[in-house]
Amino acid sequence: MTGDADYLLQVLVPNIQALERFIFDHLTKVPGVANIRSSFALKQVRYKTALPLPPNGLVVQERS
């Protein structure tokens, strides 16, 4: 995600109507929340959480 965001929430809801209820019933009632912007993915292109670490798990950066 890019842009000017103060917080990024990942919310798991069963459908778009539940997301709307969550936003209106909960997020809009939080003191200090002035703006809400929603985005959602149409499909998952790639899902990978593993980092490309060497077998020993150590990453050493040499500086010259």
PDB file of C-alpha atoms in Angstrom:
ATOM      1  CA  MET A   1       0.000   0.000   0.000  1.00  0.00           C
ATOM      2  CA  THR A   2       1.227   3.477  -0.693  1.00  0.00           C
ATOM      3  CA  GLY A   3       0.010   6.919   0.136  1.00  0.00           C
ATOM      4  CA  ASP A   4      -0.513   8.949   3.250  1.00  0.00           C
ATOM      5  CA  ALA A   5      -1.893   6.577   5.885  1.00  0.00           C
ATOM      6  CA  ASP A   6      -1.587   6.863   9.632  1.00  0.00           C
ATOM      7  CA  TYR A   7      -2.810   3.331  10.288  1.00  0.00           C
ATOM      8  CA  LEU A   8      -3.358   0.292   8.126  1.00  0.00           C
ATOM      9  CA  LEU A   9      -5.904  -2.194   9.452  1.00  0.00           C
ATOM     10  CA  GLN A  10      -6.462  -5.626   8.018  1.00  0.00           C
ATOM     11  CA  VAL A  11     -10.033  -6.640   8.733  1.00  0.00           C
ATOM     12  CA  LEU A  12     -11.497 -10.060   8.048  1.00  0.00           C
ATOM     13  CA  VAL A  13     -15.233  -9.905   7.367  1.00  0.00           C
ATOM     14  CA  PRO A  14     -17.581 -12.327   5.613  1.00  0.00           C
ATOM     15  CA  ASN A  15     -18.847  -9.799   3.046  1.00  0.00           C
ATOM     16  CA  ILE A  16     -18.824  -6.153   2.001  1.00  0.00           C
ATOM     17  CA  GLN A  17     -21.929  -5.386   4.064  1.00  0.00           C
ATOM     18  CA  ALA A  18     -20.130  -6.553   7.221  1.00  0.00           C
ATOM     19  CA  LEU A  19     -17.182  -4.310   6.326  1.00  0.00           C
ATOM     20  CA  GLU A  20     -19.545  -1.371   5.968  1.00  0.00           C
ATOM     21  CA  ARG A  21     -21.113  -2.125   9.371  1.00  0.00           C
ATOM     22  CA  PHE A  22     -17.659  -2.412  10.971  1.00  0.00           C
ATOM     23  CA  ILE A  23     -16.614   0.954   9.551  1.00  0.00           C
ATOM     24  CA  PHE A  24     -19.788   2.801  10.511  1.00  0.00           C
ATOM     25  CA  ASP A  25     -20.439   1.085  13.851  1.00  0.00           C
ATOM     26  CA  HIS A  26     -16.861   1.047  15.148  1.00  0.00           C
ATOM     27  CA  LEU A  27     -14.215   3.039  13.252  1.00  0.00           C
ATOM     28  CA  THR A  28     -16.235   6.222  12.810  1.00  0.00           C
ATOM     29  CA  LYS A  29     -16.870   6.312  16.570  1.00  0.00           C
ATOM     30  CA  VAL A  30     -13.185   6.282  17.530  1.00  0.00           C
ATOM     31  CA  PRO A  31     -12.212   9.725  18.886  1.00  0.00           C
ATOM     32  CA  GLY A  32      -9.744  11.457  16.587  1.00  0.00           C
ATOM     33  CA  VAL A  33     -10.680   9.539  13.436  1.00  0.00           C
ATOM     34  CA  ALA A  34     -11.205  12.264  10.865  1.00  0.00           C
ATOM     35  CA  ASN A  35     -11.000  10.299   7.626  1.00  0.00           C
ATOM     36  CA  ILE A  36     -11.457   6.671   6.574  1.00  0.00           C
ATOM     37  CA  ARG A  37     -10.350   5.231   3.252  1.00  0.00           C
ATOM     38  CA  SER A  38     -11.071   1.616   2.343  1.00  0.00           C
ATOM     39  CA  SER A  39      -9.238  -0.531  -0.168  1.00  0.00           C
ATOM     40  CA  PHE A  40      -9.594  -4.193  -0.926  1.00  0.00           C
ATOM     41  CA  ALA A  41      -7.928  -6.668  -3.224  1.00  0.00           C
ATOM     42  CA  LEU A  42      -9.899  -8.158  -6.087  1.00  0.00           C
ATOM     43  CA  LYS A  43      -7.672 -11.210  -6.166  1.00  0.00           C
ATOM     44  CA  GLN A  44      -4.461 -12.457  -4.629  1.00  0.00           C
ATOM     45  CA  VAL A  45      -1.578 -12.285  -7.073  1.00  0.00           C
ATOM     46  CA  ARG A  46       1.142 -13.671  -4.832  1.00  0.00           C
ATOM     47  CA  TYR A  47       1.284 -14.716  -1.216  1.00  0.00           C
ATOM     48  CA  LYS A  48       4.664 -15.184   0.355  1.00  0.00           C
ATOM     49  CA  THR A  49       5.712 -14.468   3.912  1.00  0.00           C
ATOM     50  CA  ALA A  50       9.113 -16.163   3.957  1.00  0.00           C
ATOM     51  CA  LEU A  51      12.179 -13.973   3.698  1.00  0.00           C
ATOM     52  CA  PRO A  52      15.103 -15.111   1.549  1.00  0.00           C
ATOM     53  CA  LEU A  53      17.511 -15.798   4.417  1.00  0.00           C
ATOM     54  CA  PRO A  54      20.641 -17.936   4.161  1.00  0.00           C
ATOM     55  CA  PRO A  55      20.535 -21.407   5.818  1.00  0.00           C
ATOM     56  CA  ASN A  56      22.132 -20.203   9.082  1.00  0.00           C
ATOM     57  CA  GLY A  57      19.621 -17.354   9.323  1.00  0.00           C
ATOM     58  CA  LEU A  58      22.274 -14.649   9.607  1.00  0.00           C
ATOM     59  CA  VAL A  59      22.504 -11.697   7.269  1.00  0.00           C
ATOM     60  CA  VAL A  60      25.798  -9.803   7.331  1.00  0.00           C
ATOM     61  CA  GLN A  61      26.306  -6.657   5.325  1.00  0.00           C
ATOM     62  CA  GLU A  62      29.865  -5.650   4.670  1.00  0.00           C
ATOM     63  CA  ARG A  63      30.601  -1.951   4.457  1.00  0.00           C
ATOM     64  CA  SER A  64      33.615  -0.481   2.783  1.00  0.00           C
TER      65      SER A  64
END
